[in-house]
XYZ file of C-alpha atoms in Angstrom:
388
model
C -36.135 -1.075 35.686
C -33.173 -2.452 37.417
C -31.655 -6.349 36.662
C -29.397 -8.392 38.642
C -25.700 -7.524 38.655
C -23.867 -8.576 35.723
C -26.993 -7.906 33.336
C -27.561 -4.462 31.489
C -29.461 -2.508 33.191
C -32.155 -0.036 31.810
C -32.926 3.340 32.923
C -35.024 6.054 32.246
C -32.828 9.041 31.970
C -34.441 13.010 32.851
C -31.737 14.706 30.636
C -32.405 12.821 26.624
C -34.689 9.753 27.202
C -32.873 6.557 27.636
C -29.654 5.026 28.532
C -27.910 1.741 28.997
C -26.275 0.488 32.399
C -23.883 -2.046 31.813
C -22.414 -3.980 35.395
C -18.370 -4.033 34.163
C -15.686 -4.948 36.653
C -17.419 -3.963 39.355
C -18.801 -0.642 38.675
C -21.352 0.869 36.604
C -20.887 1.938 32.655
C -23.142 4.681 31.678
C -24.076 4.633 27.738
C -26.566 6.861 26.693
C -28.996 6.817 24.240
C -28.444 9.748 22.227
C -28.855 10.718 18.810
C -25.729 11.794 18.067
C -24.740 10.117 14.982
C -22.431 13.400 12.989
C -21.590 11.132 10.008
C -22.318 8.802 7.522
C -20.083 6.316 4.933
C -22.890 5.659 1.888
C -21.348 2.443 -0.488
C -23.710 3.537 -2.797
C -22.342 0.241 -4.710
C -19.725 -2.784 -4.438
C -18.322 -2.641 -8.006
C -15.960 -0.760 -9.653
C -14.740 -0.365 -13.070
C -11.015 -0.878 -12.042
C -9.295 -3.641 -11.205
C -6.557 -2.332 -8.370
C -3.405 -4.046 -6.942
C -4.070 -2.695 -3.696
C -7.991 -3.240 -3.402
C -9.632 -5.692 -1.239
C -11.579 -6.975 -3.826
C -8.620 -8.943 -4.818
C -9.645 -10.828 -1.876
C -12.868 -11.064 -0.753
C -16.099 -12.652 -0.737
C -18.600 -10.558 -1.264
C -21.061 -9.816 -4.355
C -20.942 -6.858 -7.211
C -24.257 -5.116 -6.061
C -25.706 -1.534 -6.214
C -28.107 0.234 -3.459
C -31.562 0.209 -4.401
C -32.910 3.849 -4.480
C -35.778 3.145 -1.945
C -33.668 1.838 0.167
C -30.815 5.478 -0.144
C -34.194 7.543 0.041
C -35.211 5.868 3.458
C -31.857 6.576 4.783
C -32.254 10.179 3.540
C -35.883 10.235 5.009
C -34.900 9.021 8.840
C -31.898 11.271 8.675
C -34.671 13.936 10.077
C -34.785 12.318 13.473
C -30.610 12.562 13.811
C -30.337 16.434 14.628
C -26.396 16.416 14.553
C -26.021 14.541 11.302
C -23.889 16.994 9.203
C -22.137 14.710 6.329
C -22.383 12.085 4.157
C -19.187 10.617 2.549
C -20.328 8.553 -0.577
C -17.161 6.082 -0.822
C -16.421 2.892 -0.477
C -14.557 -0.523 -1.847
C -17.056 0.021 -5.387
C -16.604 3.190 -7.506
C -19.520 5.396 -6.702
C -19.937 6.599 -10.104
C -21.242 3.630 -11.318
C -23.855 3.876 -9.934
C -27.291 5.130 -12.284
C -28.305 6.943 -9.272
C -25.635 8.747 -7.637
C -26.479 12.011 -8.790
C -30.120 11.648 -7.717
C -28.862 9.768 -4.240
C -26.546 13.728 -3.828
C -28.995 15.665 -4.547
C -31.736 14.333 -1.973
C -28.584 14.615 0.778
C -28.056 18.615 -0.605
C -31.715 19.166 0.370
C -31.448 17.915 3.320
C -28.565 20.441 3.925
C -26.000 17.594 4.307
C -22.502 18.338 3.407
C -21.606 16.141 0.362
C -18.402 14.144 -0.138
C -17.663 12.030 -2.899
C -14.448 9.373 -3.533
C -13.984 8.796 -7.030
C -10.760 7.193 -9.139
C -11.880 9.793 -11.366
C -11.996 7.245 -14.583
C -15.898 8.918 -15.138
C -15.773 12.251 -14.564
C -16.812 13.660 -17.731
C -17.771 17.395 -18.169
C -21.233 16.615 -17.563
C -21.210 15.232 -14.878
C -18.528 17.596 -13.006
C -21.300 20.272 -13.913
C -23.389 18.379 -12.091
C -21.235 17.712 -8.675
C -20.774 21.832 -8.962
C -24.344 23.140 -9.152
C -24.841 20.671 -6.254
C -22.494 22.029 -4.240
C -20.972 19.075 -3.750
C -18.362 20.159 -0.831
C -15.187 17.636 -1.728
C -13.826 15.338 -4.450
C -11.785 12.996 -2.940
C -9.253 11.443 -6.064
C -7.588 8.207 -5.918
C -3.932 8.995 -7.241
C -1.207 6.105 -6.244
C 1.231 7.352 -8.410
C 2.599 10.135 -10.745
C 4.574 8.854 -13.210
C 2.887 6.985 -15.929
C 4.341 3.858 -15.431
C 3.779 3.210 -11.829
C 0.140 4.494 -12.159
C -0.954 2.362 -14.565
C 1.025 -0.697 -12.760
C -1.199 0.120 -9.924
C -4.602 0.555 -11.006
C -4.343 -0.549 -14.920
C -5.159 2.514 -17.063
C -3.253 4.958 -18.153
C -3.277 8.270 -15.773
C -3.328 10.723 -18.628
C -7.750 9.884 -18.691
C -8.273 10.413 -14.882
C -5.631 13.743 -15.287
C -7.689 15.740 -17.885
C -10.791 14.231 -16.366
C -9.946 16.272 -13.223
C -9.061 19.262 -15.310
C -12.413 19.294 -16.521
C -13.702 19.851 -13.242
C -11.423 22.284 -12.412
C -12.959 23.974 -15.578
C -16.192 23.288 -14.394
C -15.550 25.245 -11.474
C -14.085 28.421 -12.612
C -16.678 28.585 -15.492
C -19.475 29.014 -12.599
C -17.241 30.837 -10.495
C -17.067 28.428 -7.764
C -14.430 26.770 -5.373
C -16.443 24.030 -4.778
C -16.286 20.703 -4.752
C -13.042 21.111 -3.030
C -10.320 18.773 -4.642
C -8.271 16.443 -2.314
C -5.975 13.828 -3.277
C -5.833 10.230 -1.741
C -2.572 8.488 -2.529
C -1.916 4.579 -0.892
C 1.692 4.700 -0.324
C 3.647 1.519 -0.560
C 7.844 1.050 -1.486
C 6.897 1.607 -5.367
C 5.224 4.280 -5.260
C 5.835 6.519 -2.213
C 9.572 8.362 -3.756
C 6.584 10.237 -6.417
C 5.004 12.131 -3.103
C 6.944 14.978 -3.504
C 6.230 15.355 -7.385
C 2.712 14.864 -6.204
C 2.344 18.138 -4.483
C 3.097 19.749 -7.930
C 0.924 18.008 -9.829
C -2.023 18.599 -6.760
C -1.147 22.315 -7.266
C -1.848 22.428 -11.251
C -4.954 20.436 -10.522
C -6.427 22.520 -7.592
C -6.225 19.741 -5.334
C -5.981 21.651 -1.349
C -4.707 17.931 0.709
C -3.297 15.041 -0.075
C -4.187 12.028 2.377
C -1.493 9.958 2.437
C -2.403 6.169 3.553
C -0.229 2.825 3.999
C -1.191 -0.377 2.005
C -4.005 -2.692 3.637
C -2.258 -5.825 2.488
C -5.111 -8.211 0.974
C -2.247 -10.357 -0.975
C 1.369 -11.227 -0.520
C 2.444 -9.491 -3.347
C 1.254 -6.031 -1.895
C 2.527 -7.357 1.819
C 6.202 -6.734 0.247
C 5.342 -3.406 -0.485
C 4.314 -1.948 3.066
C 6.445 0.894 4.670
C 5.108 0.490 8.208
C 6.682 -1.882 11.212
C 7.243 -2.141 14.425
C 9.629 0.380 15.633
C 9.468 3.943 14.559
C 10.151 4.997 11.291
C 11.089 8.394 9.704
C 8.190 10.198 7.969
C 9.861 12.883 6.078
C 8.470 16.359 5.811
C 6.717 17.434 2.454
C 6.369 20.775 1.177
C 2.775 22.053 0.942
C 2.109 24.098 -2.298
C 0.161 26.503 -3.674
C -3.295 26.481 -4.560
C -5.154 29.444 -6.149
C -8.781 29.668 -4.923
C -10.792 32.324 -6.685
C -8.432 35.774 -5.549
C -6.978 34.075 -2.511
C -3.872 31.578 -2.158
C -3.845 29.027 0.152
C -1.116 26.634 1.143
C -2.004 22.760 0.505
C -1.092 20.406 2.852
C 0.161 16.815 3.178
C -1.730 14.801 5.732
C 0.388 11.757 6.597
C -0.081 8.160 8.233
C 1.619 6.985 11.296
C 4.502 4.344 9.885
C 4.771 2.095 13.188
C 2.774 0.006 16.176
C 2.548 2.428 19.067
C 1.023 2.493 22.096
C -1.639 4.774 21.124
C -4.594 3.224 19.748
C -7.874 5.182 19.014
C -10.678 4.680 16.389
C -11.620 7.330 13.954
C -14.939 5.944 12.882
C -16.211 6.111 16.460
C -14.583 9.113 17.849
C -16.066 11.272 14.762
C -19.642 8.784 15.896
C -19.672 8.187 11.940
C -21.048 4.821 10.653
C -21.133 3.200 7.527
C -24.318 1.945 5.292
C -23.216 -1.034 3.022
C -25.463 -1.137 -0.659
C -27.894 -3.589 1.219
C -28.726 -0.663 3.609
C -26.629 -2.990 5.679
C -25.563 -0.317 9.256
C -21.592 -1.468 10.097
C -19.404 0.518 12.650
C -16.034 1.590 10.321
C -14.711 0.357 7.101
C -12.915 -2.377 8.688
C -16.224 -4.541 9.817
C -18.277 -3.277 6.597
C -17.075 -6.288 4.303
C -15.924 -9.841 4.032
C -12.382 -10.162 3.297
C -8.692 -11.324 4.510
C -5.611 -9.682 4.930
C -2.159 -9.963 6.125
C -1.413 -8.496 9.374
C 1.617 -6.371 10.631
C 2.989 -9.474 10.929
C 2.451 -11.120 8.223
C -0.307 -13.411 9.816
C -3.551 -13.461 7.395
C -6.358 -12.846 9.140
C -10.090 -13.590 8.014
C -12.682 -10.491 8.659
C -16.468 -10.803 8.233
C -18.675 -8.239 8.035
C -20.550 -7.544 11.539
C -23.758 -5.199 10.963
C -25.630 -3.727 13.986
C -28.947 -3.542 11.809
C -30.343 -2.963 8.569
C -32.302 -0.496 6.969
C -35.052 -0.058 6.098
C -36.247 -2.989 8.449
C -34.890 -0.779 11.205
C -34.398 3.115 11.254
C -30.961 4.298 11.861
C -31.987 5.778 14.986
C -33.146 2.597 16.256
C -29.480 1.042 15.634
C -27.540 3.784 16.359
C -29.257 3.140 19.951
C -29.251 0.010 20.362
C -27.786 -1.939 23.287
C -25.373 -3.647 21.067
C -24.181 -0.893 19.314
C -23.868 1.961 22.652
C -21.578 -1.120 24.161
C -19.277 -1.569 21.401
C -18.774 2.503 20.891
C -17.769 2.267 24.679
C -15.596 -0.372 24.242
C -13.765 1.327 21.451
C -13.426 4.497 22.923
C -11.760 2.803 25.997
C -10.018 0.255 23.475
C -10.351 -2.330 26.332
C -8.655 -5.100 23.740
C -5.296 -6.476 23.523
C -2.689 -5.661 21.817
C -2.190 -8.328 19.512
C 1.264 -7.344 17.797
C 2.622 -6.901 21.021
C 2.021 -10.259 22.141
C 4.777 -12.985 22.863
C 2.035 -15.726 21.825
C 1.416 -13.970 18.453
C 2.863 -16.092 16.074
C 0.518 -19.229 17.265
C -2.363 -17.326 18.010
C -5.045 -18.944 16.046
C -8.227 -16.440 17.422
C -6.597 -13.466 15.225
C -6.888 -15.482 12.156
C -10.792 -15.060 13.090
C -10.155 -11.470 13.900
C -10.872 -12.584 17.749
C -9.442 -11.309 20.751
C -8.140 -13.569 23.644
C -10.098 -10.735 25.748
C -12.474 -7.722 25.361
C -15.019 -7.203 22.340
C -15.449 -9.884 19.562
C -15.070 -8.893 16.615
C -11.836 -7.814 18.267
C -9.773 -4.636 17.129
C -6.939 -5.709 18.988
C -4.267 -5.093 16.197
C -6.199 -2.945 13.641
C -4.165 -0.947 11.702
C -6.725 2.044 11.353
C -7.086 2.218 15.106
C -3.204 2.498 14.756
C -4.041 5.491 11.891
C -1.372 3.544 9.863
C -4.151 2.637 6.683
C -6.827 5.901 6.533
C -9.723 6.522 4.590
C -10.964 9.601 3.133
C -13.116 11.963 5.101
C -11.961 10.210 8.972
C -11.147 13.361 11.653
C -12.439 15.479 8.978
């Protein structure tokens, strides 16, 4: 079936089914309907037990809530019709571990052969249940670690760093007990002006932990207070070399490695989330495309300008089944559009400072929601897991 010009058009296609023709300045965009979907970001929950500096729940609007199991073991069910679906990330703005069912929620994704990754600030990993994460083969621990010294850690997340420290040890422990290299420990440290002269005594501490990588991110600035602290700008700015370290694994040696942020606006803009065709499940089984459109929340620009984001959700499950979103019309146009990044670029723009549609997170052209002037299509803020 063909429509008019200027409509999407809808076409049976010989090689997987279905795709979408869209009529775009004057040509024809093909957008198939494939089930390609290679990742997934499970909140398994919207609280945490911490309180951060640099957390968007220091501004936001949306509810402490936990994912229903039903709704987890749906997801698990339909990920039998996704064929390329290798990983699930269990992360998010809540701590995972607070939730009852986490363990239960991994081990239905093991047996479904599904890599495993899990973010954690590491405040509730006791020996039990670092047992647990290795005889699941859980395949990484991603820690939250914004600081080294005492002092600056506990400024930034409000307990003291010696618990999340020996809380890691034990599952270094846990892992050389059964013999096993897995999870893998990596490091995720939020850099800001405080904090980011303690990278290089980070490495050492990574090595007596185990950790292999340290992902080094810039501030999201949700207040004014953590606007002062951001290192990134317009014009280029030096990222210094770090020295990897050591790390023994079982009778080998590897080299860790520091895996840093872009620090300026460039020209280059390209979206993680999409290019890796990951998406992300809220707690309410709610289906957004990155981290970025996955709450309600504001934040201050590289500007300075606060902008308002809501949370934009191509379906929900289990009233629809992932493959049914990941499909959809909506959804195949936006992954186009972000691939092509056929937006503006917003910090670029002489009209910026008066601009009201960015305080909406609009564009003056292109896609709305925009991502005109997002800073992880800029790979300035990063999450765990993204081009991994």
């Amino acid at each position: 079936m063909i429509q008019v010009p200027g409509e999407v058009l809808h076409r049976r296609s010989a090689v997987n089914g279905e795709f979408w023709l869209e009529a775009h300045d004057g040509g024809l965009l093909l957008l198939p309907r494939l089930a390609d979907l290679r990742k997934l970001y499970v909140e398994p929950t919207t609280a945490c037990n911490l309180s951060c500096r640099t957390c968007a729940r220091q501004n936001w609007s949306d509810p402490d809530a936990w994912m229903d199991i039903g709704v987890f073991q749906r997801l698990i069910e339909q990920t039998a019709e996704l064929p390329m679906l290798r990983r699930i990330e269990f992360c998010g703005i809540g701590e995972p571990l607070t939730h009852p069912d986490l363990l239960d929620m991994i081990r239905m994704a093991r047996e479904r052969a599904l890599a495993v990754t899990v973010s954690s600030n590491g405040l509730l990993l006791n020996k039990a249940i670092c047992e647990e994460l290795v005889g699941l083969r859980v395949d990484r621990l991603v820690l939250s670690l914004d600081g080294v010294e005492p002092r600056t850690y506990e400024d930034i997340r409000g307990i003291p760093i010696a618990d999340v420290l020996a809380n890691a040890r034990l599952l270094k422990k846990a892992k050389e007990e059964r013999g096993s290299l897995l999870p893998a420990l990596e490091i995720e440290f939020v850099a800001m002006r405080r904090n980011a002269r303690e990278l290089p005594d980070l490495a050492r501490l990574a090595s007596e932990l185990g950790a292999t990588r340290i992902l080094v991110s810039n501030v999201l600035a949700h207040t004014e207070e953590m606007y002062e602290q951001i290192l990134y700008g317009y014009g280029p700015r030096g990222a210094s070399a770090l020295p990897g370290w050591p790390v023994q694994t079982g009778a080998w040696v590897v080299w860790g490695t520091f895996d840093l942020p872009r620090m300026h606006w460039g020209a280059e803009r390209r979206c993680r989330f999409v290019q890796d065709s990951a998406a992300v499940i809220g707690w309410d089984g709610g289906v957004s495309p990155c981290y970025a459109l996955a709450h309600n929340y504001d934040y201050l620009a590289l500007d300075g300008r606060r902008k308002k984001v809501s949370r934009y959700l191509q379906g929900r499950i289990p009233y629809q089944s992932l493959l049914e979103i990941w499909t959809s019309e909506e959804y195949a146009r936006f992954r186009s559009e972000v691939k092509n990044f056929r937006f503006p670029s917003c910090p670029d723009c002489e009209l910026r400072a008066t601009c009201d549609l960015r305080e909406q997170n609009k564009g003056c052209w292109g896609w709305n929601p925009s991502c005109a002037d997002c800073l992880y299509a800029q790979d300035i803020v990063r999450c765990p897991g993204a081009g991994r």
